mmCIF file of C-alpha atoms and ligand atoms in Angstrom:
data_model
loop_
_atom_site.group_PDB
_atom_site.id
_atom_site.type_symbol
_atom_site.label_atom_id
_atom_site.label_comp_id
_atom_site.label_asym_id
_atom_site.label_seq_id
_atom_site.Cartn_x
_atom_site.Cartn_y
_atom_site.Cartn_z
ATOM 1 C CA MET A 1 -4.783 98.875 73.478
ATOM 2 C CA VAL A 2 -4.479 95.315 72.172
ATOM 3 C CA ASN A 3 -7.365 94.408 69.938
ATOM 4 C CA LYS A 4 -7.804 90.735 70.802
ATOM 5 C CA VAL A 5 -10.254 90.088 68.006
ATOM 6 C CA GLU A 6 -8.007 91.596 65.353
ATOM 7 C CA PHE A 7 -4.928 89.920 66.779
ATOM 8 C CA SER A 8 -6.550 86.531 66.892
ATOM 9 C CA LYS A 9 -7.327 86.911 63.179
ATOM 10 C CA THR A 10 -3.955 88.179 62.056
ATOM 11 C CA LEU A 11 -1.307 87.260 64.570
ATOM 12 C CA VAL A 12 -2.101 83.909 66.196
ATOM 13 C CA PRO A 13 -1.885 80.887 63.852
ATOM 14 C CA SER A 14 -5.025 78.745 63.796
ATOM 15 C CA TYR A 15 -3.231 75.775 65.381
ATOM 16 C CA LEU A 16 -2.195 77.879 68.396
ATOM 17 C CA LYS A 17 -5.654 79.192 69.236
ATOM 18 C CA ASP A 18 -6.929 76.139 71.092
ATOM 19 C CA LEU A 19 -3.620 75.031 72.565
ATOM 20 C CA GLN A 20 -3.700 74.729 76.366
ATOM 21 C CA VAL A 21 -0.838 75.987 78.528
ATOM 22 C CA TYR A 22 1.149 73.221 80.281
ATOM 23 C CA GLN A 23 0.053 72.705 83.916
ATOM 24 C CA ALA A 24 2.940 72.063 86.304
ATOM 25 C CA GLY A 25 2.681 70.467 89.747
ATOM 26 C CA LYS A 26 1.619 72.891 92.482
ATOM 27 C CA PRO A 27 4.633 74.757 93.936
ATOM 28 C CA ILE A 28 5.371 74.157 97.623
ATOM 29 C CA ASP A 29 5.317 77.871 98.571
ATOM 30 C CA GLU A 30 1.939 78.392 96.950
ATOM 31 C CA LEU A 31 0.352 75.514 98.862
ATOM 32 C CA ALA A 32 1.932 76.623 102.151
ATOM 33 C CA ARG A 33 0.543 80.143 101.636
ATOM 34 C CA GLU A 34 -2.925 79.005 100.605
ATOM 35 C CA LYS A 35 -3.508 76.444 103.359
ATOM 36 C CA GLY A 36 -1.267 77.726 106.126
ATOM 37 C CA LEU A 37 0.565 74.386 106.188
ATOM 38 C CA THR A 38 4.090 73.922 107.495
ATOM 39 C CA LYS A 39 4.779 70.320 106.456
ATOM 40 C CA ILE A 40 4.529 69.782 102.731
ATOM 41 C CA SER A 41 5.559 66.779 100.635
ATOM 42 C CA LYS A 42 5.672 67.498 96.927
ATOM 43 C CA LEU A 43 5.187 64.217 95.131
ATOM 44 C CA ALA A 44 3.903 65.652 91.877
ATOM 45 C CA SER A 45 6.751 66.340 89.455
ATOM 46 C CA ASN A 46 9.097 63.338 89.566
ATOM 47 C CA GLU A 47 11.934 65.377 91.069
ATOM 48 C CA ASN A 48 14.858 64.069 93.101
ATOM 49 C CA PRO A 49 13.786 64.189 96.776
ATOM 50 C CA LEU A 50 17.403 64.138 98.005
ATOM 51 C CA GLY A 51 18.113 67.475 96.318
ATOM 52 C CA PRO A 52 21.059 68.439 94.125
ATOM 53 C CA SER A 53 24.508 66.930 94.513
ATOM 54 C CA PRO A 54 26.638 68.938 96.990
ATOM 55 C CA PHE A 55 29.399 68.849 94.403
ATOM 56 C CA ALA A 56 27.107 70.451 91.819
ATOM 57 C CA ILE A 57 26.156 73.128 94.349
ATOM 58 C CA ARG A 58 29.813 73.943 94.939
ATOM 59 C CA GLU A 59 30.467 74.260 91.212
ATOM 60 C CA MET A 60 27.438 76.504 90.706
ATOM 61 C CA THR A 61 28.314 78.687 93.682
ATOM 62 C CA GLY A 62 31.781 79.215 92.237
ATOM 63 C CA GLY A 63 30.185 80.389 88.989
ATOM 64 C CA LEU A 64 28.237 83.221 90.606
ATOM 65 C CA TRP A 65 31.236 85.574 90.271
ATOM 66 C CA ASP A 66 31.226 85.130 86.494
ATOM 67 C CA LEU A 67 27.601 86.028 85.960
ATOM 68 C CA HIS A 68 28.484 89.278 84.164
ATOM 69 C CA ARG A 69 29.843 87.071 81.328
ATOM 70 C CA TYR A 70 27.898 85.141 78.707
ATOM 71 C CA PRO A 71 28.169 81.372 79.052
ATOM 72 C CA ASP A 72 30.395 79.318 76.750
ATOM 73 C CA MET A 73 28.072 78.851 73.775
ATOM 74 C CA HIS A 74 29.828 75.597 72.884
ATOM 75 C CA ALA A 75 29.609 74.330 76.485
ATOM 76 C CA PHE A 76 32.999 72.778 75.919
ATOM 77 C CA LYS A 77 33.504 71.420 79.436
ATOM 78 C CA LEU A 78 30.047 69.929 79.891
ATOM 79 C CA LYS A 79 30.037 68.395 76.419
ATOM 80 C CA SER A 80 33.523 66.985 76.998
ATOM 81 C CA ALA A 81 32.384 65.374 80.249
ATOM 82 C CA LEU A 82 29.361 63.813 78.521
ATOM 83 C CA ALA A 83 31.473 62.728 75.545
ATOM 84 C CA GLU A 84 33.900 60.987 77.897
ATOM 85 C CA LEU A 85 31.181 59.286 79.914
ATOM 86 C CA TYR A 86 29.350 57.970 76.858
ATOM 87 C CA ASN A 87 32.328 57.474 74.553
ATOM 88 C CA LEU A 88 31.159 59.935 71.906
ATOM 89 C CA LYS A 89 32.374 63.006 70.066
ATOM 90 C CA ARG A 90 31.217 66.449 71.166
ATOM 91 C CA GLU A 91 29.721 66.829 67.666
ATOM 92 C CA ASN A 92 27.186 64.146 68.580
ATOM 93 C CA ILE A 93 25.849 66.113 71.551
ATOM 94 C CA ILE A 94 23.315 68.900 71.838
ATOM 95 C CA LEU A 95 22.412 70.690 75.059
ATOM 96 C CA GLY A 96 19.306 72.678 75.868
ATOM 97 C CA ASN A 97 17.097 74.153 78.566
ATOM 98 C CA GLY A 98 15.954 70.778 79.816
ATOM 99 C CA SER A 99 15.305 67.894 77.459
ATOM 100 C CA GLU A 100 12.077 69.712 76.699
ATOM 101 C CA GLY A 101 14.177 72.583 75.353
ATOM 102 C CA ILE A 102 15.772 70.147 72.903
ATOM 103 C CA MET A 103 12.342 68.806 71.906
ATOM 104 C CA GLY A 104 11.577 72.453 71.132
ATOM 105 C CA TYR A 105 14.596 72.610 68.803
ATOM 106 C CA ILE A 106 13.521 69.379 67.116
ATOM 107 C CA VAL A 107 10.014 70.564 66.334
ATOM 108 C CA ARG A 108 11.302 73.974 65.219
ATOM 109 C CA ALA A 109 13.982 72.494 62.992
ATOM 110 C CA PHE A 110 12.123 69.591 61.439
ATOM 111 C CA LEU A 111 8.342 70.058 61.613
ATOM 112 C CA GLN A 112 6.093 72.266 59.535
ATOM 113 C CA PRO A 113 2.316 72.751 59.781
ATOM 114 C CA ASN A 114 0.309 69.651 58.868
ATOM 115 C CA GLU A 115 3.304 67.331 58.977
ATOM 116 C CA GLU A 116 2.783 64.142 60.894
ATOM 117 C CA VAL A 117 4.164 62.967 64.219
ATOM 118 C CA LEU A 118 3.378 59.482 65.439
ATOM 119 C CA THR A 119 3.266 58.576 69.108
ATOM 120 C CA CYS A 120 1.050 56.948 71.759
ATOM 121 C CA ASP A 121 -1.762 58.170 73.987
ATOM 122 C CA ASN A 122 -0.955 58.844 77.630
ATOM 123 C CA THR A 123 2.597 59.991 77.279
ATOM 124 C CA PHE A 124 4.530 63.173 78.109
ATOM 125 C CA ILE A 125 2.182 66.112 77.528
ATOM 126 C CA GLY A 126 5.061 68.542 76.995
ATOM 127 C CA PHE A 127 5.804 66.833 73.703
ATOM 128 C CA TYR A 128 2.186 66.995 72.490
ATOM 129 C CA ILE A 129 2.132 70.724 73.223
ATOM 130 C CA LEU A 130 5.389 71.376 71.378
ATOM 131 C CA ALA A 131 4.341 69.398 68.298
ATOM 132 C CA ARG A 132 0.992 71.186 68.174
ATOM 133 C CA SER A 133 2.668 74.563 68.680
ATOM 134 C CA VAL A 134 4.160 74.312 65.174
ATOM 135 C CA GLY A 135 0.921 73.035 63.645
ATOM 136 C CA ALA A 136 2.019 69.405 63.270
ATOM 137 C CA ASN A 137 -0.608 66.654 63.201
ATOM 138 C CA LEU A 138 -0.307 64.264 66.124
ATOM 139 C CA VAL A 139 -1.258 60.708 65.301
ATOM 140 C CA LYS A 140 -1.678 58.764 68.543
ATOM 141 C CA VAL A 141 -2.230 55.059 69.044
ATOM 142 C CA PRO A 142 -3.463 53.593 72.359
ATOM 143 C CA LEU A 143 -1.054 52.086 74.869
ATOM 144 C CA THR A 144 -1.111 48.304 75.304
ATOM 145 C CA GLU A 145 -3.433 46.838 77.936
ATOM 146 C CA ASP A 146 -0.558 46.859 80.393
ATOM 147 C CA TYR A 147 -0.003 50.597 79.788
ATOM 148 C CA ARG A 148 3.089 50.355 77.580
ATOM 149 C CA PHE A 149 3.972 51.908 74.231
ATOM 150 C CA ASP A 150 2.440 49.622 71.618
ATOM 151 C CA VAL A 151 5.211 49.001 69.071
ATOM 152 C CA VAL A 152 3.016 46.802 66.877
ATOM 153 C CA LYS A 153 0.349 49.496 66.520
ATOM 154 C CA LEU A 154 3.033 52.142 66.035
ATOM 155 C CA ALA A 155 4.665 50.112 63.267
ATOM 156 C CA GLU A 156 1.269 49.549 61.602
ATOM 157 C CA SER A 157 0.535 53.273 61.716
ATOM 158 C CA ILE A 158 3.654 54.441 59.886
ATOM 159 C CA THR A 159 2.696 55.985 56.539
ATOM 160 C CA GLU A 160 4.554 58.031 53.936
ATOM 161 C CA LYS A 161 3.365 61.092 55.871
ATOM 162 C CA THR A 162 5.110 60.075 59.114
ATOM 163 C CA LYS A 163 8.034 62.384 59.776
ATOM 164 C CA ILE A 164 8.826 61.851 63.448
ATOM 165 C CA ILE A 165 8.038 59.120 65.982
ATOM 166 C CA TYR A 166 8.164 60.057 69.673
ATOM 167 C CA ILE A 167 8.710 57.391 72.309
ATOM 168 C CA ALA A 168 9.161 58.011 76.013
ATOM 169 C CA ASN A 169 11.076 55.062 77.400
ATOM 170 C CA PRO A 170 10.302 54.690 80.260
ATOM 171 C CA ASN A 171 6.991 56.418 79.779
ATOM 172 C CA ASN A 172 5.569 59.209 81.894
ATOM 173 C CA PRO A 173 2.938 58.996 83.457
ATOM 174 C CA THR A 174 2.736 55.175 83.442
ATOM 175 C CA GLY A 175 6.345 54.322 84.430
ATOM 176 C CA THR A 176 6.436 51.406 81.949
ATOM 177 C CA TYR A 177 9.007 50.636 79.266
ATOM 178 C CA ILE A 178 9.428 48.935 75.915
ATOM 179 C CA THR A 179 11.837 46.008 75.942
ATOM 180 C CA LYS A 180 14.918 45.389 73.775
ATOM 181 C CA LYS A 181 12.895 43.000 71.652
ATOM 182 C CA GLU A 182 10.144 45.550 71.140
ATOM 183 C CA PHE A 183 12.624 48.276 70.311
ATOM 184 C CA ASP A 184 14.248 45.987 67.704
ATOM 185 C CA TYR A 185 10.822 45.215 66.269
ATOM 186 C CA LEU A 186 9.958 48.892 65.977
ATOM 187 C CA MET A 187 13.273 49.869 64.412
ATOM 188 C CA ASP A 188 12.890 47.059 61.871
ATOM 189 C CA HIS A 189 9.704 48.779 60.714
ATOM 190 C CA VAL A 190 10.836 52.425 60.771
ATOM 191 C CA PRO A 191 12.111 53.733 57.435
ATOM 192 C CA GLY A 192 15.519 55.398 57.617
ATOM 193 C CA HIS A 193 14.143 58.849 56.765
ATOM 194 C CA VAL A 194 11.803 58.901 59.782
ATOM 195 C CA LEU A 195 13.299 60.477 62.904
ATOM 196 C CA VAL A 196 12.754 58.576 66.166
ATOM 197 C CA ILE A 197 12.917 60.630 69.356
ATOM 198 C CA LEU A 198 13.779 58.338 72.226
ATOM 199 C CA ASP A 199 13.005 60.321 75.348
ATOM 200 C CA GLU A 200 14.945 58.704 78.186
ATOM 201 C CA ALA A 201 14.289 61.265 80.924
ATOM 202 C CA TYR A 202 14.135 58.416 83.497
ATOM 203 C CA PHE A 203 17.018 56.393 82.064
ATOM 204 C CA GLU A 204 19.058 56.266 85.283
ATOM 205 C CA PHE A 205 16.210 54.563 87.150
ATOM 206 C CA ALA A 206 15.548 51.993 84.402
ATOM 207 C CA LYS A 207 19.026 51.202 83.119
ATOM 208 C CA ASP A 208 19.550 48.124 85.306
ATOM 209 C CA GLU A 209 16.520 46.250 83.970
ATOM 210 C CA ASP A 210 17.881 43.343 81.903
ATOM 211 C CA ASP A 211 15.625 43.912 78.922
ATOM 212 C CA TYR A 212 15.663 47.722 78.936
ATOM 213 C CA PRO A 213 17.079 48.952 75.611
ATOM 214 C CA ASP A 214 19.744 51.543 76.435
ATOM 215 C CA SER A 215 19.611 53.482 73.179
ATOM 216 C CA MET A 216 23.304 54.369 73.441
ATOM 217 C CA GLN A 217 24.119 50.729 72.680
ATOM 218 C CA TYR A 218 22.477 50.984 69.243
ATOM 219 C CA ARG A 219 23.538 54.183 67.424
ATOM 220 C CA TYR A 220 20.922 54.355 64.698
ATOM 221 C CA ASP A 221 21.432 57.369 62.426
ATOM 222 C CA ASN A 222 17.733 58.243 62.619
ATOM 223 C CA VAL A 223 17.414 58.132 66.419
ATOM 224 C CA ILE A 224 17.959 61.020 68.792
ATOM 225 C CA THR A 225 18.294 60.094 72.458
ATOM 226 C CA LEU A 226 17.177 62.700 74.973
ATOM 227 C CA ARG A 227 18.219 62.676 78.624
ATOM 228 C CA THR A 228 18.113 65.180 81.434
ATOM 229 C CA PHE A 229 19.669 66.489 84.612
ATOM 230 C CA SER A 230 16.171 67.201 85.959
ATOM 231 C CA LYS A 231 15.314 63.779 87.363
ATOM 232 C CA ALA A 232 17.908 61.433 88.880
ATOM 233 C CA TYR A 233 20.564 64.173 88.899
ATOM 234 C CA GLY A 234 18.317 66.418 90.990
ATOM 235 C CA LEU A 235 18.698 69.621 88.977
ATOM 236 C CA SER A 236 15.208 70.400 87.608
ATOM 237 C CA GLY A 237 15.656 74.029 88.639
ATOM 238 C CA ILE A 238 18.610 74.796 86.377
ATOM 239 C CA ARG A 239 17.011 73.321 83.234
ATOM 240 C CA VAL A 240 19.683 71.277 81.500
ATOM 241 C CA GLY A 241 19.000 68.423 79.122
ATOM 242 C CA TYR A 242 21.146 66.694 76.544
ATOM 243 C CA GLY A 243 20.661 64.866 73.290
ATOM 244 C CA PHE A 244 22.827 62.333 71.441
ATOM 245 C CA ALA A 245 22.525 61.849 67.685
ATOM 246 C CA HIS A 246 24.282 61.715 64.343
ATOM 247 C CA GLU A 247 26.292 64.855 63.531
ATOM 248 C CA PHE A 248 23.947 65.648 60.667
ATOM 249 C CA LEU A 249 20.979 65.916 63.027
ATOM 250 C CA ILE A 250 22.931 67.815 65.671
ATOM 251 C CA SER A 251 24.268 70.350 63.168
ATOM 252 C CA ASN A 252 20.745 71.098 61.928
ATOM 253 C CA LEU A 253 19.347 71.398 65.436
ATOM 254 C CA SER A 254 22.177 73.809 66.239
ATOM 255 C CA LYS A 255 20.808 76.192 63.580
ATOM 256 C CA VAL A 256 17.630 76.821 65.590
ATOM 257 C CA LYS A 257 19.168 76.537 69.039
ATOM 258 C CA LEU A 258 19.408 79.687 71.125
ATOM 259 C CA PRO A 259 23.171 80.202 71.350
ATOM 260 C CA PHE A 260 23.569 80.611 75.095
ATOM 261 C CA GLU A 261 21.424 77.741 76.331
ATOM 262 C CA PRO A 262 22.059 76.229 78.774
ATOM 263 C CA ASN A 263 23.074 79.157 80.933
ATOM 264 C CA LEU A 264 26.350 79.480 82.802
ATOM 265 C CA ILE A 265 25.104 78.115 86.138
ATOM 266 C CA GLY A 266 23.337 75.280 84.344
ATOM 267 C CA GLN A 267 26.499 74.195 82.562
ATOM 268 C CA LEU A 268 28.491 74.214 85.806
ATOM 269 C CA GLY A 269 25.869 72.413 87.876
ATOM 270 C CA ALA A 270 25.292 69.708 85.280
ATOM 271 C CA ARG A 271 28.981 68.957 84.938
ATOM 272 C CA GLY A 272 29.353 68.849 88.724
ATOM 273 C CA ALA A 273 26.422 66.443 89.015
ATOM 274 C CA LEU A 274 27.904 64.179 86.378
ATOM 275 C CA TYR A 275 31.039 63.782 88.451
ATOM 276 C CA ASP A 276 29.107 63.013 91.640
ATOM 277 C CA GLN A 277 28.250 59.389 90.938
ATOM 278 C CA PRO A 278 27.825 58.582 94.685
ATOM 279 C CA HIS A 279 24.951 61.082 94.854
ATOM 280 C CA LEU A 280 23.369 59.403 91.846
ATOM 281 C CA GLU A 281 23.764 56.010 93.536
ATOM 282 C CA ARG A 282 22.146 57.324 96.739
ATOM 283 C CA THR A 283 19.280 58.649 94.663
ATOM 284 C CA ILE A 284 18.735 55.359 92.866
ATOM 285 C CA ASN A 285 18.947 53.369 96.115
ATOM 286 C CA ASN A 286 16.472 55.602 97.910
ATOM 287 C CA ASN A 287 14.165 55.320 94.927
ATOM 288 C CA ARG A 288 14.367 51.542 94.930
ATOM 289 C CA THR A 289 13.462 51.331 98.622
ATOM 290 C CA GLN A 290 10.624 53.835 98.391
ATOM 291 C CA TYR A 291 9.310 52.162 95.254
ATOM 292 C CA THR A 292 8.936 48.829 97.060
ATOM 293 C CA ARG A 293 7.320 50.459 100.096
ATOM 294 C CA THR A 294 4.892 52.508 98.019
ATOM 295 C CA PHE A 295 4.007 49.733 95.595
ATOM 296 C CA ASN A 296 3.299 47.371 98.509
ATOM 297 C CA TYR A 297 1.308 50.013 100.339
ATOM 298 C CA LEU A 298 -0.898 50.701 97.324
ATOM 299 C CA GLN A 299 -1.361 46.994 96.664
ATOM 300 C CA SER A 300 -2.280 46.347 100.279
ATOM 301 C CA LYS A 301 -4.949 49.049 99.858
ATOM 302 C CA ASP A 302 -6.346 47.371 96.728
ATOM 303 C CA PHE A 303 -5.285 50.065 94.270
ATOM 304 C CA ASN A 304 -3.573 47.952 91.536
ATOM 305 C CA PRO A 305 -0.532 50.202 90.996
ATOM 306 C CA ILE A 306 1.133 50.024 87.575
ATOM 307 C CA LYS A 307 4.585 48.413 87.784
ATOM 308 C CA SER A 308 7.107 51.195 87.208
ATOM 309 C CA VAL A 309 10.844 51.422 86.507
ATOM 310 C CA THR A 310 10.921 55.138 87.299
ATOM 311 C CA ASN A 311 10.646 57.448 90.297
ATOM 312 C CA PHE A 312 6.843 57.541 90.244
ATOM 313 C CA ILE A 313 3.865 55.187 90.385
ATOM 314 C CA ALA A 314 0.477 55.624 88.710
ATOM 315 C CA PHE A 315 -2.628 53.850 89.947
ATOM 316 C CA LYS A 316 -6.292 53.645 89.157
ATOM 317 C CA THR A 317 -8.836 55.361 91.343
ATOM 318 C CA GLY A 318 -11.723 54.355 89.141
ATOM 319 C CA SER A 319 -13.184 57.753 88.216
ATOM 320 C CA THR A 320 -12.374 61.408 87.569
ATOM 321 C CA GLU A 321 -14.269 62.368 90.721
ATOM 322 C CA ALA A 322 -12.293 59.905 92.835
ATOM 323 C CA SER A 323 -8.980 61.215 91.415
ATOM 324 C CA ASP A 324 -9.957 64.831 92.040
ATOM 325 C CA TRP A 325 -11.208 64.090 95.538
ATOM 326 C CA MET A 326 -8.065 62.176 96.474
ATOM 327 C CA PHE A 327 -5.867 64.956 95.072
ATOM 328 C CA THR A 328 -7.731 67.662 97.024
ATOM 329 C CA GLU A 329 -7.891 65.759 100.312
ATOM 330 C CA LEU A 330 -4.176 64.937 100.160
ATOM 331 C CA LEU A 331 -3.456 68.578 99.312
ATOM 332 C CA ASN A 332 -5.377 69.623 102.438
ATOM 333 C CA ARG A 333 -2.952 67.438 104.394
ATOM 334 C CA GLY A 334 0.145 68.886 102.707
ATOM 335 C CA VAL A 335 0.780 66.114 100.176
ATOM 336 C CA ILE A 336 0.866 67.111 96.501
ATOM 337 C CA ILE A 337 0.249 64.315 93.990
ATOM 338 C CA ARG A 338 -0.771 64.489 90.332
ATOM 339 C CA PRO A 339 -4.225 63.687 88.981
ATOM 340 C CA LEU A 340 -3.849 62.517 85.384
ATOM 341 C CA LYS A 341 -6.772 64.209 83.658
ATOM 342 C CA ALA A 342 -4.448 66.198 81.386
ATOM 343 C CA ASN A 343 -2.823 62.911 80.318
ATOM 344 C CA GLU A 344 -6.248 61.586 79.349
ATOM 345 C CA MET A 345 -6.165 59.149 82.251
ATOM 346 C CA PRO A 346 -8.716 60.919 84.464
ATOM 347 C CA ASP A 347 -9.398 57.782 86.512
ATOM 348 C CA PHE A 348 -5.731 57.542 87.547
ATOM 349 C CA VAL A 349 -3.385 59.529 89.768
ATOM 350 C CA ARG A 350 0.405 59.542 89.915
ATOM 351 C CA VAL A 351 2.592 59.779 92.979
ATOM 352 C CA SER A 352 6.313 60.594 92.768
ATOM 353 C CA LEU A 353 8.646 58.753 95.127
ATOM 354 C CA GLY A 354 10.121 60.946 97.853
ATOM 355 C CA THR A 355 12.277 60.555 100.937
ATOM 356 C CA PRO A 356 11.248 57.969 103.568
ATOM 357 C CA GLU A 357 9.708 60.806 105.624
ATOM 358 C CA GLU A 358 7.759 62.163 102.669
ATOM 359 C CA MET A 359 6.391 58.710 101.878
ATOM 360 C CA ASP A 360 5.403 58.263 105.551
ATOM 361 C CA HIS A 361 3.545 61.561 105.286
ATOM 362 C CA TYR A 362 1.815 60.281 102.147
ATOM 363 C CA PHE A 363 0.841 56.934 103.726
ATOM 364 C CA GLU A 364 -0.494 58.686 106.853
ATOM 365 C CA ALA A 365 -2.545 61.106 104.759
ATOM 366 C CA MET A 366 -3.883 58.222 102.651
ATOM 367 C CA ASP A 367 -4.794 56.245 105.782
ATOM 368 C CA GLU A 368 -6.706 59.267 107.044
ATOM 369 C CA ILE A 369 -8.725 59.831 103.884
ATOM 370 C CA LEU A 370 -9.449 56.214 102.914
ATOM 371 C CA PRO A 371 -12.490 55.588 105.179
ATOM 372 C CA GLU A 372 -14.275 58.572 103.624
ATOM 373 C CA TYR A 373 -12.965 57.608 100.171
ATOM 374 C CA ASP A 374 -14.491 54.131 100.549
ATOM 375 C CA LYS A 375 -17.884 55.595 101.420
ATOM 376 C CA LYS A 376 -17.809 57.817 98.363
ATOM 377 C CA PHE A 377 -16.126 55.682 95.722
ATOM 378 C CA GLY A 378 -14.914 52.250 96.927
ATOM 379 C CA ARG A 379 -11.578 50.858 95.780
ATOM 380 C CA PRO A 380 -11.047 49.408 92.304
ATOM 381 C CA GLY A 381 -9.467 46.152 93.504
ATOM 382 C CA LYS A 382 -11.903 45.439 96.352
HETATM 383 C C1 PLP B 401 9.151 61.780 79.744
HETATM 384 C C2 PLP B 401 9.662 63.156 80.040
HETATM 385 N N1 PLP B 401 10.427 63.764 79.143
HETATM 386 C C3 PLP B 401 10.918 64.994 79.357
HETATM 387 C C4 PLP B 401 10.643 65.676 80.515
HETATM 388 C C5 PLP B 401 11.178 67.070 80.667
HETATM 389 O O1 PLP B 401 12.329 67.109 81.362
HETATM 390 P P1 PLP B 401 13.271 68.362 81.385
HETATM 391 O O2 PLP B 401 13.192 68.927 82.746
HETATM 392 O O3 PLP B 401 14.612 67.837 81.044
HETATM 393 O O4 PLP B 401 12.794 69.343 80.336
HETATM 394 C C6 PLP B 401 9.861 65.097 81.493
HETATM 395 C C7 PLP B 401 9.536 65.818 82.727
HETATM 396 O O5 PLP B 401 8.663 65.534 83.470
HETATM 397 C C8 PLP B 401 9.350 63.801 81.249
HETATM 398 O O6 PLP B 401 8.572 63.186 82.144
#
C-alpha cells in the first residue's frame, strides 16, 4: 500500500506539493451525458470550429497502416516543410507534443529550482504550471490597463537572477498583443544571456495586424518562437507544436526531448495541414466574421469586450459570482465557455469563436439568461 505521508516527505519535491492540475475546458461528451443535451457548442478551448483540414485527414488516414512502426525521430518531412515555408534550416526547428510540449523541454533543459522566470499576470496557465513543476520562481508583473503585456514593467523587473522571460503574443486569455515598437523596446532591455520565449500560438489570426511583430522577421539568438497546429490549423487532438530558434538552443532542447514526439499520425497530419492553405484561409475568414458579430453583440449588451486579435474574446462580468452563474446557465443550455478564475481574472469570462451556428446558439442562450442575470448582477457597462 502507498504510504502517502511517507511519500510526500521523500518522493514529492516541496515545489510540487501545492501545484494544481491544469483544468481543461469541459469535453462535449461529458456535458451531453450529464445534462442529456443533444446540441452542444464548445466555445471554451480556442479550437478551430471548422475542424481539421480534409487534406490532413487524408494524410493521417494513410498513416494508419504504418502504426506498427516508430515514427521518424527526426521528423524529416515535417521539418523540411516548415523549413521551406519559413526559409530556415531544419537545425533551427524543434517539434513537440503541442507547443506546450516544447515549453516542457525548455523548462526541463534550462531551469533549476529557485531560478527565476519573468512574465506577466493573466497569461497562459500552462506555462506557469510547467515553470513551477521544476521549482522555478515565477516573477509576474501586472498587465497594462488595457490588458496587454507591460513591456516597461517587464524591462524594469529584469535582474541578474532573470533566466527566462515568457511572453504570449497574442496573449491568452485577453486576446491582446504587444506591438513592434513594444517588442523592440523590450529586446533593447533584455541582456543577451536571458532567453525570451515568444509564444505565438495564435500567430495566424494576428499576423495581418500592421504593428504585430512577427518574430520570424527578427531572428534574435536569445529568442525561441513557439507555434502550434492546435489553433488555426485545427489539429489540437494530435498535439503538434513547433519551435524556431538558434541551433545552439535547439541542440540543447533536443537532449531532453522524448525521441519519438510528435507521433507518426501527428507528423503526417501537421504536414498535411501546412499544405492546405485554403483551409487556413477559410478558418481565418470565418474567425474574422464571427469576431465582428460577437464583439458587436457583447458591446450591444453593455459587456465591454476586450479587443482581440485571436479566436476568442474575454469580457468583464463584474464579479466571480456573475462569471460562475453565466458559465453554469450557458452550460445548462449546451454552450461551454470559460470562466477565468484560474487565470486570476475571476470577474471575466472568455468565449471562443465558433461557426456561425455555434455563435447563434451562444447569442440565443445569452439572450435567454440576461433578464435573470440583470436581476442578480446588472451589467458592467450599464
Ligand atoms: C498562449 C498559448 N500557448 C500555448 C498553448 C498550448 O497549445 P498546444 O496545443 O500547442 O500545446 C495554448 C493553448 O491554449 C495557448 O493559449
